[in-house]
Coordinates of C-alpha atoms in Angstrom, one line a residue:
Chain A
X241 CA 19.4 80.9 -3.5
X242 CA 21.0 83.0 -6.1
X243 CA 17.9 82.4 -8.4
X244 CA 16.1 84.3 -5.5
X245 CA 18.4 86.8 -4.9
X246 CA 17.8 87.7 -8.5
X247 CA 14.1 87.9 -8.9
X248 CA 14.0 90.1 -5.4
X249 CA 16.5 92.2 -7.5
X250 CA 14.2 92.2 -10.6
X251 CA 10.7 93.1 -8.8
X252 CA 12.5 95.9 -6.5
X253 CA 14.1 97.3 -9.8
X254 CA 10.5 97.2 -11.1
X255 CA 8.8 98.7 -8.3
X256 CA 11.0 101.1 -7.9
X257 CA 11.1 102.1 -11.6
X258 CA 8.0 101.6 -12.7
X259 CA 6.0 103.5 -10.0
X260 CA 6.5 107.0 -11.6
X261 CA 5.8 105.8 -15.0
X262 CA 2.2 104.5 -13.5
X263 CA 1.4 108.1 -11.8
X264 CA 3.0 110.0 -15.1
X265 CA 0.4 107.8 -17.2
X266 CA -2.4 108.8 -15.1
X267 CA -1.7 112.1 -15.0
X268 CA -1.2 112.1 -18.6
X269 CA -4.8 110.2 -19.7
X270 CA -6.3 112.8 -17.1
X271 CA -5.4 115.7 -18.7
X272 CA -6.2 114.5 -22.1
X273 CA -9.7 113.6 -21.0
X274 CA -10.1 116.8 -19.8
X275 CA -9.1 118.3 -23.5
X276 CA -5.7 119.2 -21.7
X277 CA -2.3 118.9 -22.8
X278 CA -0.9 117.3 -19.8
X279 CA 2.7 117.5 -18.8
X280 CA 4.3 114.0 -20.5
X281 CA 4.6 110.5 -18.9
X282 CA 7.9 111.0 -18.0
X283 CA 7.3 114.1 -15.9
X284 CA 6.9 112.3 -12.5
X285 CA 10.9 111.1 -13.2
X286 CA 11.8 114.9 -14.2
X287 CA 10.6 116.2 -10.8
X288 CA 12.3 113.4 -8.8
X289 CA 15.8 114.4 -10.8
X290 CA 14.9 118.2 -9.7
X291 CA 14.1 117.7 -6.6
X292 CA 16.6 115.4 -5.8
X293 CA 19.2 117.7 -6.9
X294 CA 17.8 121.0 -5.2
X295 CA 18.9 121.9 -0.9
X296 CA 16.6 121.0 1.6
X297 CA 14.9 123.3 4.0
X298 CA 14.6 121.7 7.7
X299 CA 12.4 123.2 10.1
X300 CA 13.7 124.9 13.1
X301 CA 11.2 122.9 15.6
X302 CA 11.7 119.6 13.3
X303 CA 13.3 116.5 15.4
X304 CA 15.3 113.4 14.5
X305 CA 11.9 112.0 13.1
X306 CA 11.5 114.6 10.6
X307 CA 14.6 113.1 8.6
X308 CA 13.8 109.4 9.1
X309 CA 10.5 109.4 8.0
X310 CA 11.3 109.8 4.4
X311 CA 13.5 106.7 4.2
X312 CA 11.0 104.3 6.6
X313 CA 8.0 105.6 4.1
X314 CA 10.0 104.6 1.2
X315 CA 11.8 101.1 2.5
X316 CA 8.9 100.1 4.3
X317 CA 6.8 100.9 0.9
X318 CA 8.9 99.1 -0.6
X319 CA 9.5 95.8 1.4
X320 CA 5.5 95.4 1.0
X321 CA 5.8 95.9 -2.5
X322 CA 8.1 93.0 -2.6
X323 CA 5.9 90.8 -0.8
X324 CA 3.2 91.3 -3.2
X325 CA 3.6 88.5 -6.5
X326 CA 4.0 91.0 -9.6
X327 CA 5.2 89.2 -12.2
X328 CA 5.2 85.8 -11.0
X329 CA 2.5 83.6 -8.1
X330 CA 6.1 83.4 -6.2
X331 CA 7.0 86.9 -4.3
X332 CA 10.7 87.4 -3.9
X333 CA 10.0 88.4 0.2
X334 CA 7.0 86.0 0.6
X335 CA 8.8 83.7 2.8
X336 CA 8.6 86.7 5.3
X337 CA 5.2 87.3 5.6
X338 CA 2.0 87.1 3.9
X339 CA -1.0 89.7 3.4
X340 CA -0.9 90.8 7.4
X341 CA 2.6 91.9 6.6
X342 CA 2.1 93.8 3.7
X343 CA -1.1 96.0 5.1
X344 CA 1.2 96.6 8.2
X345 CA 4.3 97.5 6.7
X346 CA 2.0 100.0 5.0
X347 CA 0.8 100.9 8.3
X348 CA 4.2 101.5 9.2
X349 CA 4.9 103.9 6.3
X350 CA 1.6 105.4 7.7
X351 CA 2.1 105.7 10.9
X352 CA 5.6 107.8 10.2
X353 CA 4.2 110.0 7.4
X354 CA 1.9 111.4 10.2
X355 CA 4.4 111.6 12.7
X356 CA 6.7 113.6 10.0
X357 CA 3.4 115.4 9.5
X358 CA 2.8 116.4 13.1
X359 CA 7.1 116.8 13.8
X360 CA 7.5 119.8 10.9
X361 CA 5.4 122.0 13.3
X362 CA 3.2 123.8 11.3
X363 CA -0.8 123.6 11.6
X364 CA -1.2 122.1 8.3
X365 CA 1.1 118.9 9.1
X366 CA -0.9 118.5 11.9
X367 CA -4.5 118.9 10.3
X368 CA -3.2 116.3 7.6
X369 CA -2.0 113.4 9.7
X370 CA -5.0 114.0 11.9
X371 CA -7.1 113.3 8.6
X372 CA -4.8 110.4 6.9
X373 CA -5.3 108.2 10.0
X374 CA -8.9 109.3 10.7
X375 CA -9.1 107.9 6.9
X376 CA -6.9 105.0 7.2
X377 CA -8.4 103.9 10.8
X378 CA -11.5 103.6 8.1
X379 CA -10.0 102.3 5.3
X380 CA -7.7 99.5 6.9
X381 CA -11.0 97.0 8.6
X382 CA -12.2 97.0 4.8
X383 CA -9.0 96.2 3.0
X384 CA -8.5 93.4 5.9
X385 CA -12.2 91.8 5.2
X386 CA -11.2 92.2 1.3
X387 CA -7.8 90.3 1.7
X388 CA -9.2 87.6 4.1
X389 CA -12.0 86.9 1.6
X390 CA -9.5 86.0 -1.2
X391 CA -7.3 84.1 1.8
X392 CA -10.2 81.5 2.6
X393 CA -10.6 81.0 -1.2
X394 CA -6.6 80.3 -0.9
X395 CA -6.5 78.6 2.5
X396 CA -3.8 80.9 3.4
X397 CA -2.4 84.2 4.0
X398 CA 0.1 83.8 2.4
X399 CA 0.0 86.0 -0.7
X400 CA 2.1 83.4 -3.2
X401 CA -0.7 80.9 -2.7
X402 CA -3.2 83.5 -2.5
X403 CA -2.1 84.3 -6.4
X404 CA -1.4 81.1 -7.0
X405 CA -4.4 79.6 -5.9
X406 CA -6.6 82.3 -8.9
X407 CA -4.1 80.9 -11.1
X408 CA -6.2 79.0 -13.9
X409 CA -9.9 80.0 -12.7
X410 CA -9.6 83.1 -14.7
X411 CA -13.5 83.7 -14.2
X412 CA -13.2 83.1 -10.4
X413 CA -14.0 87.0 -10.2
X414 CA -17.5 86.4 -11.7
X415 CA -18.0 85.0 -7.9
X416 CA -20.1 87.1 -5.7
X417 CA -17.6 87.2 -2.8
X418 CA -15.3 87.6 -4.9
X419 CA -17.3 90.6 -6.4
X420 CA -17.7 92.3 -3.5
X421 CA -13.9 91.9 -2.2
X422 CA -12.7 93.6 -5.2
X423 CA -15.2 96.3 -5.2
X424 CA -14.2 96.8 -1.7
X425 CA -10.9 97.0 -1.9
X426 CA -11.1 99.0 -5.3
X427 CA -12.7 101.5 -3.1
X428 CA -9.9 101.5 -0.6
X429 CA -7.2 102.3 -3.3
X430 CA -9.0 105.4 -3.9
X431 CA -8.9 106.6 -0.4
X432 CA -5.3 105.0 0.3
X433 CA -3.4 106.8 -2.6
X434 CA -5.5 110.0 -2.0
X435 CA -7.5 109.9 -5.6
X436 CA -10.4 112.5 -6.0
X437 CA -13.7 111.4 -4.4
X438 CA -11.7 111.2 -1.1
X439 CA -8.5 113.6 -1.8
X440 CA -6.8 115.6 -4.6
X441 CA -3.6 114.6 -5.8
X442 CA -2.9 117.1 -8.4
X443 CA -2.6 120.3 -6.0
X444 CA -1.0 121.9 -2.6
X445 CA -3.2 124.8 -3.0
X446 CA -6.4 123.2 -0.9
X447 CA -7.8 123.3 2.9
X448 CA -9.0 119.8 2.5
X449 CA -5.9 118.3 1.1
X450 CA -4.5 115.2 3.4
X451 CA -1.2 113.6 1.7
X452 CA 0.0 117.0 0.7
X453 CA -1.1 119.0 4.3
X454 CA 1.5 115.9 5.7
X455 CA 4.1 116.8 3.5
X456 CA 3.7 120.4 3.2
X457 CA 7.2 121.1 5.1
X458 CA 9.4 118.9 3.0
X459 CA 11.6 119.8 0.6
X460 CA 14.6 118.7 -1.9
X461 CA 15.2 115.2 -1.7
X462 CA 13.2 114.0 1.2
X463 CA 10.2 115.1 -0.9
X464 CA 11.4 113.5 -3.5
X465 CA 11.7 110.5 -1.3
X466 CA 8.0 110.8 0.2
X467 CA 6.4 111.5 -3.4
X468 CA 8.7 108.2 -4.9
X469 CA 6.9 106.5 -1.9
X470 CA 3.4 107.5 -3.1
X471 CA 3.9 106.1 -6.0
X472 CA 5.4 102.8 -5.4
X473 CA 2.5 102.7 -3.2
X474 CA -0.3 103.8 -5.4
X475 CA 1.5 100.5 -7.5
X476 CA 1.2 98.4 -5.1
X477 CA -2.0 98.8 -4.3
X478 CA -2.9 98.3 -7.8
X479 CA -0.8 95.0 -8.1
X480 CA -2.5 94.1 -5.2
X481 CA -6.1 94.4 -6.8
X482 CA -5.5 93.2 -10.0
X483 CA -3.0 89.9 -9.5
X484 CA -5.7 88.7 -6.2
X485 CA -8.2 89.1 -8.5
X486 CA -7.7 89.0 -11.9
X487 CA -4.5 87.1 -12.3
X488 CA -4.5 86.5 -16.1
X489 CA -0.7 86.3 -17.9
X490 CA 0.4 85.5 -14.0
X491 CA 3.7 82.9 -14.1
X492 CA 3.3 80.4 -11.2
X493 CA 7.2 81.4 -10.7
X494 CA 9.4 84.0 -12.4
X495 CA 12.0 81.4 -14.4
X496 CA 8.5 79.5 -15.9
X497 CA 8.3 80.6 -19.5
X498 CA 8.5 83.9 -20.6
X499 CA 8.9 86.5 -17.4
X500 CA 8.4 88.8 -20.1
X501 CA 5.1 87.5 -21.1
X502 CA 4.1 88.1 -17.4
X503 CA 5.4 91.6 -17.0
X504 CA 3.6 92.4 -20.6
X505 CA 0.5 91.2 -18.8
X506 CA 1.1 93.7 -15.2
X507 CA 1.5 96.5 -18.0
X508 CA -1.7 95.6 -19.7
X509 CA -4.1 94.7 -16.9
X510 CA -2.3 98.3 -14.6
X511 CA -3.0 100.4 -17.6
X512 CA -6.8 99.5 -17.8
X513 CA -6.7 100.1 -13.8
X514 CA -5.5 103.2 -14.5
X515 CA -8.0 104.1 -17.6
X516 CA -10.5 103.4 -15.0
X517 CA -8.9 105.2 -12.2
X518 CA -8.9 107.9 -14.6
X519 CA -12.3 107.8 -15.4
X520 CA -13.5 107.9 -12.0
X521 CA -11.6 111.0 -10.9
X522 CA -13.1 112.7 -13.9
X523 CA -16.6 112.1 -13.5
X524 CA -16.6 112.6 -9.6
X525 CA -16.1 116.1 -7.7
X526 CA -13.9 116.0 -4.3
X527 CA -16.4 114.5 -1.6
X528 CA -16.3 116.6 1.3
X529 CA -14.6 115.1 4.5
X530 CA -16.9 114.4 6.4
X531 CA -18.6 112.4 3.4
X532 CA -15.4 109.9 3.3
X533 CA -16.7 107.5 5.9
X534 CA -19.8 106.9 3.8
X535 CA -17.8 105.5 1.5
X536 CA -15.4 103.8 3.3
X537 CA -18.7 102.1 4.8
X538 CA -20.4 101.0 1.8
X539 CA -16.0 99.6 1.3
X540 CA -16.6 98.0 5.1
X541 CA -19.9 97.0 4.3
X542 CA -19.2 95.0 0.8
X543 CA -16.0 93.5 2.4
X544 CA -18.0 92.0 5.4
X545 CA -20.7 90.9 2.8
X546 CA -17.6 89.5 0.4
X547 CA -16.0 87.7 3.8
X548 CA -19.6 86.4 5.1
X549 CA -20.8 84.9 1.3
X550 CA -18.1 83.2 1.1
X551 CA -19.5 80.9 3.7
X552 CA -23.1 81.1 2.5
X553 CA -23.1 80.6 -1.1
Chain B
X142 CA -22.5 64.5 -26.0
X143 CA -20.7 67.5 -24.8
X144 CA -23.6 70.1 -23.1
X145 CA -23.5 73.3 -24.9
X146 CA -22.1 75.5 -22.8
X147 CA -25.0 78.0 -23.2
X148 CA -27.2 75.1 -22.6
X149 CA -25.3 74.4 -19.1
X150 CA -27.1 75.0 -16.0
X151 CA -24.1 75.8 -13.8
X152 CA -23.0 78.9 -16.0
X153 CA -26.8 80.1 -15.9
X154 CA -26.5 79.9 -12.2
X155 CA -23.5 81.9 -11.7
X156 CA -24.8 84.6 -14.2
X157 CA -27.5 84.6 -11.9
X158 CA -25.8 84.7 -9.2
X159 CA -23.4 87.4 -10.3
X160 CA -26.6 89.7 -11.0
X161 CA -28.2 88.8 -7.9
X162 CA -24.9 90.3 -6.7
X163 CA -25.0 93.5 -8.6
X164 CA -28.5 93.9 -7.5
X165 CA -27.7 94.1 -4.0
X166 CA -24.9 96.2 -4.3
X167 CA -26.9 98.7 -5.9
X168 CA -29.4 98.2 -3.2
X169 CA -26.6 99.2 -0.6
X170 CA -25.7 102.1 -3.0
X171 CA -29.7 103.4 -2.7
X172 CA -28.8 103.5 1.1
X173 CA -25.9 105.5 1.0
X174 CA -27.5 107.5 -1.9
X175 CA -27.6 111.7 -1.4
X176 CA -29.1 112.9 -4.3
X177 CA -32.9 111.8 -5.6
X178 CA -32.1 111.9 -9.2
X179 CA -28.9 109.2 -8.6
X180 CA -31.4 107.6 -6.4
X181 CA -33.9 107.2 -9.5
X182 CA -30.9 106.0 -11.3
X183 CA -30.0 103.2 -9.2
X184 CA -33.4 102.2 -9.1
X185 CA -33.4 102.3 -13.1
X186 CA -29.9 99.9 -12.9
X187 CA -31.4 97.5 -10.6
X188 CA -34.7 96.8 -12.1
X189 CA -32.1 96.9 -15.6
X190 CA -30.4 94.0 -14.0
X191 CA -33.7 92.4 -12.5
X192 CA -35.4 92.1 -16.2
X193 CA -31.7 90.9 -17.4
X194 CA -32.3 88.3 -14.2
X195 CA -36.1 87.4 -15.4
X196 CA -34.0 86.7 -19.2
X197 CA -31.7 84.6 -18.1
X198 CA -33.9 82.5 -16.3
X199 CA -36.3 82.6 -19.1
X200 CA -33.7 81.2 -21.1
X201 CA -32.5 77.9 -19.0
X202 CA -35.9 77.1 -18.3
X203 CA -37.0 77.2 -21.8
X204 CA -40.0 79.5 -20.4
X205 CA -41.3 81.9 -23.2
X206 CA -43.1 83.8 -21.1
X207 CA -40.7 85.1 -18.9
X208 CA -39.5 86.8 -21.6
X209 CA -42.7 89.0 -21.6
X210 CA -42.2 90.0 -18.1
X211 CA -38.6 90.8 -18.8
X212 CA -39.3 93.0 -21.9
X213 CA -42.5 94.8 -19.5
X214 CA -39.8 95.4 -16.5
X215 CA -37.2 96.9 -18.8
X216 CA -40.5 99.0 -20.4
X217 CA -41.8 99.9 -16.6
X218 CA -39.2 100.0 -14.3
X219 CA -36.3 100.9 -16.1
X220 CA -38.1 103.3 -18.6
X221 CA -41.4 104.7 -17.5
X222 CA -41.2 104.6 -14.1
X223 CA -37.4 106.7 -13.6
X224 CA -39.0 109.4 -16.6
X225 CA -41.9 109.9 -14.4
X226 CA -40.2 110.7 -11.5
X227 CA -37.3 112.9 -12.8
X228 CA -40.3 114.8 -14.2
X229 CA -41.6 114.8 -10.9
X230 CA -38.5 116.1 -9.1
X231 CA -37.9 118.7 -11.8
X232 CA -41.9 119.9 -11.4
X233 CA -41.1 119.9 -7.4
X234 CA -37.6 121.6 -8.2
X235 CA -36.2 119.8 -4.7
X236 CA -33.1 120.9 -4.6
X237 CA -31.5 119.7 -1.1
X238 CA -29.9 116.8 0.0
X239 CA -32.4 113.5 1.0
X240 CA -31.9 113.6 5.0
X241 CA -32.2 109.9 6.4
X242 CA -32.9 109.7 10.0
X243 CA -29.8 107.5 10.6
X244 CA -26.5 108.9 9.5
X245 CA -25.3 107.1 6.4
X246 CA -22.4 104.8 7.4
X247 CA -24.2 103.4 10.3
X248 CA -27.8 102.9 7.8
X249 CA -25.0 101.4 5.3
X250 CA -23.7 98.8 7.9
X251 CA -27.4 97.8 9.3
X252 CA -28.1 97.2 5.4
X253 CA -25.1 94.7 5.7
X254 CA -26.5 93.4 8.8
X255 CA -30.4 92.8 7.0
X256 CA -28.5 91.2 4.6
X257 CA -27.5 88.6 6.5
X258 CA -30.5 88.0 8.1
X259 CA -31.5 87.5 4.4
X260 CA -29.5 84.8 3.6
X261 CA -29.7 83.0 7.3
X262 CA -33.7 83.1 6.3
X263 CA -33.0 82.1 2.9
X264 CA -31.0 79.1 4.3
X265 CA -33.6 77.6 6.3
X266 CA -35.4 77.6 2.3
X267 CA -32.4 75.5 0.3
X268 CA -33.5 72.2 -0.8
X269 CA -29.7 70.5 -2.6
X270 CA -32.2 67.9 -4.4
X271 CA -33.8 70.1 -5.9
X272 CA -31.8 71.8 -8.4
X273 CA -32.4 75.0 -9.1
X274 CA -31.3 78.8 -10.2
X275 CA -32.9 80.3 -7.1
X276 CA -31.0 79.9 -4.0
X277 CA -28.6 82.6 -3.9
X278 CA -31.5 84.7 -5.4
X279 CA -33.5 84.4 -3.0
X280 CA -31.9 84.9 -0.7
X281 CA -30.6 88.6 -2.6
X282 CA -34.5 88.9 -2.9
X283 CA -35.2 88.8 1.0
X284 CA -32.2 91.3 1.6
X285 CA -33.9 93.3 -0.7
X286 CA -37.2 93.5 0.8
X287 CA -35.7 93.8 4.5
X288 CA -33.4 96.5 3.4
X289 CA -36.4 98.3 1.2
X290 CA -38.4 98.5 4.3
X291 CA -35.4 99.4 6.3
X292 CA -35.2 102.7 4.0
X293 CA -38.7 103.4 4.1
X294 CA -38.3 103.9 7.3
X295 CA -35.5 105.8 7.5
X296 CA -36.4 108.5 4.9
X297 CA -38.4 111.9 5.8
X298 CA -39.5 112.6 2.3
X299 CA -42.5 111.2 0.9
X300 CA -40.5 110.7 -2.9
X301 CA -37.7 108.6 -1.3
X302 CA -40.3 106.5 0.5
X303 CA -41.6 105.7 -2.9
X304 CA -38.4 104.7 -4.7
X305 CA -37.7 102.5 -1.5
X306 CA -40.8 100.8 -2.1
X307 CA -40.7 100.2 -5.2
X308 CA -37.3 98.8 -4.8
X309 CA -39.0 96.4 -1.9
X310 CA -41.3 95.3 -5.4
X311 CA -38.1 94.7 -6.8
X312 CA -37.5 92.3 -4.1
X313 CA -40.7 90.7 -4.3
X314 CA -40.4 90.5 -7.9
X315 CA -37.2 88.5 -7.5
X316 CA -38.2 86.0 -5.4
X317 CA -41.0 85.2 -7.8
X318 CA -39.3 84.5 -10.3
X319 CA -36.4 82.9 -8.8
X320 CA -39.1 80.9 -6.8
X321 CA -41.1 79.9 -9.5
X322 CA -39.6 80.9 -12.6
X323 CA -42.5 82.9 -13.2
X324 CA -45.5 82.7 -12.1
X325 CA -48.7 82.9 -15.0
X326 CA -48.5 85.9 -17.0
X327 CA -52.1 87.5 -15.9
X328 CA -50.6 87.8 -12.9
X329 CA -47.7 89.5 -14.1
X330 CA -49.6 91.8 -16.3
X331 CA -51.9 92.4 -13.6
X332 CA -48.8 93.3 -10.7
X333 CA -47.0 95.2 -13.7
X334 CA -50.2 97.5 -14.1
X335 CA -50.3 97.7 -10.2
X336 CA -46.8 99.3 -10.3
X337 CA -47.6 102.0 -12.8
X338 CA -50.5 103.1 -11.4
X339 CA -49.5 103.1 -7.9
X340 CA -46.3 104.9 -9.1
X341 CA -48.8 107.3 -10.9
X342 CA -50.6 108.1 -7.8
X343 CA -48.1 108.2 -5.5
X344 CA -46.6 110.7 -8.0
X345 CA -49.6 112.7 -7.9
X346 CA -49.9 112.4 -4.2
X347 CA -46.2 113.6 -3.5
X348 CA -47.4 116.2 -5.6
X349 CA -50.0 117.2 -3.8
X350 CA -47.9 117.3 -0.3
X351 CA -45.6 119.4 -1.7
X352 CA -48.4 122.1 -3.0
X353 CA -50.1 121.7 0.1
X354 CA -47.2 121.7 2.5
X355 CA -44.2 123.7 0.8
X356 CA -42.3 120.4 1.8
X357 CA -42.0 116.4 1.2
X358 CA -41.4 116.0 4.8
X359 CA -43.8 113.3 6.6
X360 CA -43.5 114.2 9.2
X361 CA -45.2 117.2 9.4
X362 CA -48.1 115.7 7.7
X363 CA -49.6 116.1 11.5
X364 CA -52.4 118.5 11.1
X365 CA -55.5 118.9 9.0
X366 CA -55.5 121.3 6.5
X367 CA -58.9 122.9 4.6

C-alpha cells in the first residue's frame, strides 16, 4: 500500500516537473536549428514563476466555468498522465482504468478547455474551441484504432499489461501493425499538442491559431495553469508513444532494479522524440485548416490498416 | 548447428514484411499527395524500397539474378525515371495544386478500404505448406495495383495519371517477385525497357497536351484539333 502510495507520488512529481523541461528542450533545439539563439531550457519554468505571481484579469461576461476549467485541464491532465506506465510496466493509477480512461480523461480536459474557450466571450475563444474539437472529433477515432491495435497484441486494455506485454520483444515495432499504429498515433500527437503542420505553438499573433484562440482571455495564474496543462499533456502523449511501442530500459515494476536506470531510459528515448518532433516542425510550413483532416485521414486510415493487419498477417 | 541469423528465413520475412509495409504506406501518401514533385518523390521512395524488396529476396533465395533486377529498378525507377519527370514538370512549369476528383480524406479512406480487399484476395492465395517470403507481399502488391488504378482514376491531369501507373507497375513488379522470386531475366530486361520507353513517350505525349491544350487536364481532351 505504502509502496504504492510512493510511486503514484514519484510519477506525479515527475509529470508534473518534468513537462516544462520537455517543451523548454524543444523550443530550445528549434531555435538552434533555425541558427537562433533560443530562449534557454528552463524558460517554460521562468514563465510559469511569472505568471503565477502576476493578477489575473476575469472577464466581465465570464461564468463559474471560466475559473474551473484551469484546474479540471490540469487534474484531469494529470490523472491520465498517471495511468500511463512511465518509468515502470506498473502505472501508479492503473488499477483505475486502462487506455479508454486515459483518452477520455483527455477528453475531459478537452471538452472544458473549449467550454473556457467559448465562456471568456470574445470571438476568438469561440473560433478556437470550434476548431480544437472539429480537430479532436478527427483525431480521437485514430488514436482509439492506434491503442486497440497494441491492446489485442496485449489482450487487454489495460495499459500495465499493454507495456508489459512489449516488455522483452524489443523489435516488436518492426511489425507491420505495429508500424502503422505508431505512425498513426505519431500523427495524432502532432495535431493533439498543436505542433506546426496542424497548429503553431510558438505564437498568439495568428488567425489560424487553435490552443491559443482558447486561451486568449486568460491571464496570471490560470494561464499558467492551462499552459502547465499543455505540457504535461504534450508528455503524455509522448510517454504514451514511446513506452507502447518502443519500451526499451522499461522496469516491469518501479522497486525492480534500478528505477533510475528506467527514468535514464524515458529521458533518452523523449529526447530523440523530441529531436524528431523538432525536425518535423522545421521542415514543414503550417497546413492550412482545412488541410488538417487530410492528415488526420491518412492517421485514421493507417490505424484502421494497423487494427485490421493485426488479424491478417 | 545454430542458423546464422542472416541465414534465417523468419528475419528475411519480417524485413520483407516491414518493407512491404513501408511500400504501402507510401502508396497511401501518393493518394493524399498535393504537389507533383513530392508525388515524383514518393514514387522514387517506393520503387527505393521495392529494389531494397527484390535484394532481400535475392539474398534468402540464393538467386543471383535478382540482384540484376534490383540494381536496374534502383537505376530506372528510382533514378531515371523521377529525373525525367521533374524535368518534365519544370519544362511544363505546372505550378497549381494536382485536383483529384474525390476530396482527399475520403480517396485516403477508400485506399484503406482497396487495401483490404487486397489482402481478403490475397488470402484466398496463402498456401502454410509452402513456405515462403510472399504472403504478406502479395498481398501489399494487390493493394497496390487496386489502389494505382483507383488513382488513375481519380486524377484530371494526364502527368499524375502516369505516376499512378507506374506505381500500379510497382505493384505488378511486386507480386512477381514475391510470387516467383523472379521470374527469368529476359523478361525483366525486357519489362524494365517497357517502362523507360513508355515513361519516355508518355512524357513526350503529356508534353504534347500541354502545347496543344494550355492544360494537362483530360478531360478536355474532347475535341479534335488541326
Amino acid at each position: 500500500m505504502m509502496a504504492r502510495l510512493i510511486e503514484a507520488l514519484a510519477q506525479l512529481a515527475l509529470l508534473v516537473a518534468l513537462a516544462p523541461l520537455v517543451t523548454g528542450v524543444i523550443r530550445t533545439l528549434k531555435a538552434r536549428l533555425q541558427t537562433r539563439r533560443g530562449p534557454g531550457i528552463l524558460q517554460p519554468y521562468r514563465n510559469l514563476r511569472k505568471l503565477f505571481g502576476k493578477g489575473m484579469v476575469i472577464p466581465e461576461t465570464a461564468s463559474w466555468i471560466f475559473g474551473a476549467t484551469p484546474w479540471v485541464v490540469f487534474v484531469s491532465t494529470v490523472l491520465a498522465g498517471l495511468m500511463i506506465p512511465m518509468v515502470a510496466a506498473e502505472a501508479p493509477l492503473g488499477l483505475f482504468g486502462g487506455a479508454l480512461a486515459v483518452i477520455y480523461l483527455l477528453g475531459l480536459g478537452r471538452f472544458f478547455l473549449a467550454l473556457g474557450g467559448l465562456d471568456s466571450g470574445s470571438s476568438f475563444g469561440g473560433l478556437g474551441s470550434s476548431r480544437e474539437m472539429t480537430i479532436s472529433a478527427l483525431a480521437e477515432p485514430a488514436m482509439m484504432l492506434a491503442i486497440f491495435t497494441v491492446a489485442i497484441g496485449a489482450g487487454s486494455t489495460g495499459m500495465t499489461e499493454i507495456a508489459g506485454a512489449a516488455i522483452g520483444q524489443t523489435w516488436r515495432f518492426l511489425a507491420p501493425a505495429q508500424m502503422f499504429a505508431f505512425a498513426a498515433l505519431a500523427l495524432v500527437l502532432i495535431a493533439e499538442t498543436g505542433r506546426i503542420p496542424v497548429d503553431n505553438p510558438a505564437t498568439h499573433l495568428e488567425l489560424t491559431m487553435i490552443h491559443e484562440a482558447m486561451i486568449l482571455e486568460y491571464s496570471g495564474p490560470y494561464l499558467a495553469l492551462l499552459e502547465w496543462a499543455a505540457s504535461v499533456k504534450q508528455l503524455v502523449l509522448m510517454t504514451l508513444l514511446i513506452n507502447c511501442f518502443w519500451p526499451v530500459g522499461l522496469q516491469p515494476t518501479w522497486f525492480n532494479f534500478g528505477a533510475l536506470s528506467g527514468i535514464g531510459w524515458l529521458v533518452t528515448k523523449l529526447l530523440l522524440l523530441a529531436c524528431a518532433i523538432v525536425l518535423i516542425e522545421t521542415t514543414n510550413a503550417k497546413m492550412r485548416l482545412f488541410r488538417v483532416p487530410e492528415l488526420l485521414a491518412v492517421a485514421f486510415t493507417l490505424g484502421a490498416l494497423a487494427l485490421v493487419s493485426t488479424f491478417l498477417f | 548447428m545454430p542458423i546464422k541469423p542472416l541465414y534465417d528465413m523468419q528475419l528475411g520475412e519480417r524485413i520483407v514484411t516491414l518493407m512491404a509495409a513501408l511500400v504501402l504506406v507510401l502508396q497511401i501518401a501518393m493518394v493524399a499527395q498535393r504537389w507533383i514533385v513530392a508525388h515524383i518523390r514518393i514514387f522514387a521512395a517506393q520503387s527505393f524500397f521495392l529494389a531494397a524488396i527484390a535484394a532481400t529476396i535475392a539474398w534468402y533465395n540464393h538467386a543471383p539474378h535478382i540482384y540484376v533486377v534490383a540494381a536496374l529498378t534502383l537505376i530506372v525507377k528510382v533514378m531515371l525515371v523521377p529525373i525525367l519527370f521533374e524535368r518534365l514538370v519544370k519544362r511544363v512549369e505546372i505550378q497549381e495544386e494536382i485536383a483529384p476528383i474525390i476530396n482527399v480524406p475520403i480517396s485516403v479512406v477508400i485506399a484503406g478500404g482497396l487495401t483490404l480487399v487486397g489482402y481478403v484476395v490475397a488470402e484466398s492465395f496463402y498456401r502454410p505448406e509452402e513456405p515462403g517470403l510472399g504472403h504478406n507481399a502479395l498481398a501489399v502488391a494487390i493493394s497496390l495495383f487496386l489502389i494505382g488504378f483507383f488513382t488513375m482514376i481519380n486524377r484530371r491531369k494526364a502527368l499524375t495519371q502516369v505516376l499512378a501507373l507506374l506505381s500500379l507497375e510497382n505493384g505488378l513488379f511486386l507480386a512477381a517477385i514475391s510470387l516467383t522470386y523472379g521470374m527469368p531475366l529476359i523478361v525483366e530486361l525486357g519489362v524494365f525497357f517497357d517502362v523507360l520507353v513508355a515513361a519516355m513517350v508518355l512524357g513526350i505525349l503529356v508534353f504534347r497536351i500541354r502545347e496543344s491544350f494550355d492544360s494537362m487536364d483530360v478531360s478536355r481532351l474532347r475535341r479534335l484539333r488541326g
